[in-house]
Amino acid sequence: MKTRLVTLLLLLAFLIVPGRPEAAHPTHTFGWKGEHFLLDGKPFVIRGGEMHFSRIPREHWRDRLRMLKAMGLNTVGTYLFWNLHEPRPGEFDFSGRNDIAEFVRIARQEGLWVIIRPGPYSCAEWEFGGFPSWLLKTPDMRVRTSDPRYVAAVTRYLHEVGRQLAPLQVTQGGPIVMVQVENEYGSFGSDHGYMRSVRDALRQAGFDVTLYTADGATPKMLGGGTLPDVLPVINFGDDPAGNFEAFARFRGNVPQMAGEYYPGWFDHWGDEHHTGNIENIQRDIGWMLERDISFSLYMFHGGTTFGFMNGANYSDKEPYQPDTSSYDYGAPLDEAGRPTPAYHALRELIGRHLQPGETLPAVPEPPPMIAIPRFTLRQSAPLDALLANPTAAVRPLSMEELDQSYGFVWYRARLPIQGKTTLEVGDVRDMALIYQGGKPLGTLDRRKGQRSIELDVAAGQPVDLLVENMGRINYGPRMVDERKGLLGPVRFGGKPVLDWEMYRLPLDDLSRVRFIEGDRDSPAFHRGTFTLASSGDSYIDMRGWGRGHVWINGHHLGRFWQIGPQQALLVPAEWLRRGRNEIVVLELESNRQRSVQGLTEPVYATAATLPATGTH
């Protein structure tokens, strides 16, 4: 009896040893022949949906994957964002919400196949398209080219990705069936040598499954972004018949797949909120299902771009278009993980096209939502109280030159003359609030192409420019030199402004903020507390505030801005706790509001449609 007990205890100890190799899983084969994908030698149709594990709290990964499978999808696709995994050169982070290997293992447990999109470029309305900002510290380095310094950094990163994920390929008992080479490169360039270097780095990293490229279905995009020995797929948001006809003219006798099919779209600050059209989605997905054409919904579930990680775009009309923190995307599963009418419509549609032996799981219960009664933030602290240890230079330095990735830089200099005249800058990236002696003098807004402003300055006091990085451009040729901060030269009344002091404000640690009872003029932090008897997801209602950022219990939820469309920030249940909770709001532009509440539904509106809200 004693021997049996010892044996049992030893067995239990073995089972719980940290780092013990997982039990063996059956291996599979996946590839393609002619116009069909083949799984274990049999034709297979990918019914995929995209969700980004970095936009979802780790505690919600399994719930979201179960929702994906219950809609009838069999594959999940996800990006990796390089800037999260290598925040500093050679320092890698695959822990917590960055633990892609655990996300893939959960997908396997839930009976899903996985498509990995490691970049190095992701786009995805993510800061700098996923590139780490330290690439821009080298003045003449060009991302997405054959620049050997850039290619060396890419190779190092992809090899680390391989260490995390190569053991989880179908060939080794994992669920990973395909890996993407770069991303929509034909929309950017046509350097096939560069594309080959990314392909080779992936192979050297241990990826032996099917590699593929994804591009729009135009001759230019397909010609620039594909490689002869890599499977191409196409991205589009409507007209599958026309897109696949164009694709067939480029390359035939390969599987047809919509690598990204868009059921919705993303939002820019100051624009209208986007929603999808259910009838169009049903028509296009139905067309592909009837023809056994593979697809992946971009997005199935968008989630949230927490913290400073939103990207930006530009257009002929607007030089800069920062993205909102919400990445709801009009997706079938909304930002909080709840099924929408599009979810149920697609589930019914896919249910009519299941393979023999397939059944749809029941739809899981959506996550609970809670409303938080309105409460007042009664403590404040000025932002400039954090100013310390300035960097001095003759000219203003960019954020990258200051070894800073995100947040703010406070620039200070004495102007060469006094009185009323024009301040001119090389560029402002992306919003500058201008002060003298704490008095606001004006704003330079990159969205409006503003590079000059008339100021009336007094003698004897320096002028301050608080410059915020509102998200690096993530798409198009302008992203290659998307440095942040105040870019010179700077002139006042035609005379150069020299000898600057620069204060770094990354705001990645608020422990130095000292709050006291009472109010402070913007820019300032405001703090309040609230008590919860039970927890759930909630939307923090920021209507009545101006522009800034919100932290809950130390977690950076993202940005708010009265111009809309987003007016409330999602706070996941896992970041709330029973009992006392703390909220900190950085208000940059307005003093009207000092209270917040939690809602069970998001709020989308533009400044023009919002009712006036007084101070509470």
XYZ file of C-alpha atoms in Angstrom, residues 415-426 434 441 443-444 449-457 463 465 489-497 500:
37
model
C 12.141 82.549 -28.186
C 14.628 84.933 -29.826
C 12.207 87.877 -29.790
C 9.070 88.898 -27.925
C 5.751 90.230 -29.109
C 3.297 89.022 -31.717
C 4.668 87.076 -34.678
C 4.688 83.614 -36.269
C 6.125 80.390 -34.868
C 7.113 77.962 -37.662
C 8.119 74.296 -37.229
C 9.410 71.673 -39.639
C 1.634 75.541 -26.631
C -1.326 80.036 -26.398
C -2.409 74.291 -30.797
C -0.615 72.767 -33.774
C -1.484 70.239 -41.756
C -0.623 72.980 -39.253
C 3.057 73.914 -39.126
C 2.815 77.547 -38.083
C 0.867 79.652 -35.610
C 0.799 83.298 -34.632
C 1.797 83.803 -30.998
C 1.929 86.816 -28.720
C 4.702 86.084 -26.209
C 7.627 78.776 -24.320
C 5.227 72.747 -26.487
C 13.869 73.621 -37.857
C 11.883 75.931 -35.580
C 11.710 79.675 -36.235
C 9.970 82.577 -34.523
C 9.604 85.768 -36.502
C 11.984 84.251 -39.037
C 14.753 83.770 -36.451
C 15.933 80.293 -35.425
C 14.846 78.938 -32.040
C 16.042 73.327 -26.222
